[in-house]
């Protein structure tokens, strides 16, 4: 396994968008390419940097990514890290790379004085669930709701 995990570079946004599309297909979700590059550039590289993105590089090609952000829990009155995505293409799964990505996010959480990392995965993604439990994660049952506010 010869991979590099590092922050994404601005000139790699097209590759990230392609990985996002693969990720959406893997999770049986729809994905629109419309205006993704501009929005990702603004939120990853902009002044406020709303989200952080790590990529996995193998043989000078991006093969995976993880995105995450620091958030605040009113209930706990503490900060936590929300991991929005963790994805590896099929060839690079089951090689310990997901653990390396999760470890990088864990290190970020520790540096930022966060108490935990939270995320979600589809209930049908048994391999991911098994991996997360092996890493010591546990799940809570909740229904996720979506309210469209676009006109």
Coordinates of C-alpha atoms in Angstrom, one line a residue:
X1 CA 0.0 0.0 0.0
X2 CA 1.7 3.1 -1.2
X3 CA -0.6 6.0 -0.5
X4 CA -0.3 9.6 0.7
X5 CA -2.9 11.3 2.8
X6 CA -2.9 15.0 2.6
X7 CA -5.0 18.1 2.3
X8 CA -6.6 18.6 -1.1
X9 CA -5.1 21.1 -3.5
X10 CA -7.1 23.7 -5.4
X11 CA -6.2 22.2 -8.8
X12 CA -7.7 18.8 -7.7
X13 CA -11.3 19.8 -7.3
X14 CA -12.4 18.1 -10.5
X15 CA -11.0 14.8 -9.2
X16 CA -12.8 15.4 -5.9
X17 CA -16.1 16.0 -7.7
X18 CA -15.6 12.7 -9.5
X19 CA -15.0 10.9 -6.2
X20 CA -18.1 12.5 -4.8
X21 CA -20.1 11.3 -7.8
X22 CA -18.7 7.7 -7.2
X23 CA -19.5 8.0 -3.5
X24 CA -23.1 9.1 -4.2
X25 CA -23.5 6.1 -6.6
X26 CA -22.1 3.8 -4.0
X27 CA -24.7 5.1 -1.5
X28 CA -27.5 4.8 -4.1
X29 CA -28.0 8.6 -4.1
X30 CA -28.4 11.2 -6.8
X31 CA -25.6 13.6 -7.5
X32 CA -25.7 16.7 -9.6
X33 CA -22.5 18.2 -11.0
X34 CA -24.1 21.6 -11.3
X35 CA -21.9 24.4 -9.8
X36 CA -20.0 22.0 -7.5
X37 CA -16.5 23.2 -8.3
X38 CA -17.2 26.9 -7.5
X39 CA -19.0 26.0 -4.2
X40 CA -16.3 23.5 -3.1
X41 CA -13.6 26.0 -3.9
X42 CA -15.3 28.7 -1.8
X43 CA -15.9 26.4 1.2
X44 CA -12.6 24.5 1.2
X45 CA -10.2 27.3 0.2
X46 CA -12.3 30.4 1.1
X47 CA -11.6 32.9 3.8
X48 CA -13.9 31.1 6.4
X49 CA -12.9 27.5 5.3
X50 CA -16.2 25.9 6.2
X51 CA -15.0 22.4 5.6
X52 CA -11.6 20.5 5.6
X53 CA -10.9 17.9 3.0
X54 CA -8.2 15.2 3.0
X55 CA -7.5 13.2 -0.1
X56 CA -5.8 9.8 -0.6
X57 CA -3.3 9.8 -3.4
X58 CA -2.0 6.6 -5.0
X59 CA 0.2 6.6 -8.1
X60 CA -0.4 10.4 -8.6
X61 CA -4.2 9.8 -8.7
X62 CA -6.8 10.6 -6.1
X63 CA -8.5 7.4 -4.9
X64 CA -10.4 8.6 -1.8
X65 CA -11.3 11.5 0.4
X66 CA -12.6 12.5 3.8
X67 CA -14.3 15.8 4.6
X68 CA -15.0 17.1 8.1
X69 CA -15.7 20.3 10.1
X70 CA -15.7 21.5 13.7
X71 CA -19.2 21.9 15.2
X72 CA -20.7 22.7 18.5
X73 CA -23.1 20.6 20.5
X74 CA -25.6 22.6 22.6
X75 CA -26.6 19.5 24.6
X76 CA -23.0 18.7 25.5
X77 CA -21.8 22.4 25.6
X78 CA -18.7 21.1 23.8
X79 CA -17.2 21.1 20.3
X80 CA -17.1 17.9 18.2
X81 CA -16.0 17.1 14.7
X82 CA -18.6 16.1 12.1
X83 CA -17.2 13.9 9.4
X84 CA -19.3 14.5 6.4
X85 CA -17.7 12.0 4.1
X86 CA -15.2 9.2 4.1
X87 CA -14.8 7.4 0.8
X88 CA -12.3 5.1 -1.0
X89 CA -12.7 3.6 -4.4
X90 CA -13.3 -0.1 -4.5
X91 CA -9.7 -1.1 -5.2
X92 CA -8.4 0.8 -2.2
X93 CA -10.8 -0.6 0.4
X94 CA -9.8 -3.1 3.1
X95 CA -6.2 -2.0 3.1
X96 CA -6.1 0.1 6.2
X97 CA -6.5 3.4 4.4
X98 CA -9.8 4.2 6.0
X99 CA -8.2 3.8 9.4
X100 CA -5.5 6.2 8.4
X101 CA -8.0 8.8 7.3
X102 CA -10.0 8.3 10.5
X103 CA -6.8 8.7 12.5
X104 CA -6.0 12.0 10.8
X105 CA -9.5 13.3 11.6
X106 CA -9.1 12.0 15.2
X107 CA -5.8 13.9 15.5
X108 CA -7.5 17.1 14.2
X109 CA -10.3 16.6 16.8
X110 CA -7.7 16.3 19.6
X111 CA -5.8 19.4 18.4
X112 CA -9.1 21.3 18.3
X113 CA -10.2 20.2 21.8
X114 CA -13.2 18.3 20.5
X115 CA -14.8 15.5 22.5
X116 CA -15.8 13.2 19.7
X117 CA -16.3 12.6 16.0
X118 CA -19.8 12.1 14.6
X119 CA -20.9 10.8 11.2
X120 CA -23.5 8.7 9.5
X121 CA -23.6 5.9 7.0
X122 CA -26.4 4.2 5.2
X123 CA -27.8 1.2 7.2
X124 CA -27.1 -1.1 4.2
X125 CA -23.4 -0.3 4.2
X126 CA -22.5 -3.3 6.4
X127 CA -18.8 -3.2 5.5
X128 CA -18.5 0.4 6.7
X129 CA -20.5 -0.3 9.8
X130 CA -18.2 -3.2 10.7
X131 CA -15.1 -1.0 10.1
X132 CA -16.5 1.8 12.3
X133 CA -17.3 -0.6 15.1
X134 CA -13.9 -2.1 14.9
X135 CA -12.5 1.4 15.4
X136 CA -14.5 1.7 18.6
X137 CA -17.5 3.7 17.3
X138 CA -21.0 3.1 18.3
X139 CA -24.3 4.2 16.7
X140 CA -27.5 5.9 17.8
X141 CA -30.8 5.4 16.1
X142 CA -32.2 8.6 14.7
X143 CA -34.1 9.5 11.6
X144 CA -32.4 12.1 9.4
X145 CA -34.8 14.7 7.9
X146 CA -34.3 17.0 4.9
X147 CA -36.2 20.3 4.4
X148 CA -35.6 21.9 1.1
X149 CA -35.3 25.7 1.4
X150 CA -34.4 26.5 -2.2
X151 CA -36.9 28.2 -4.3

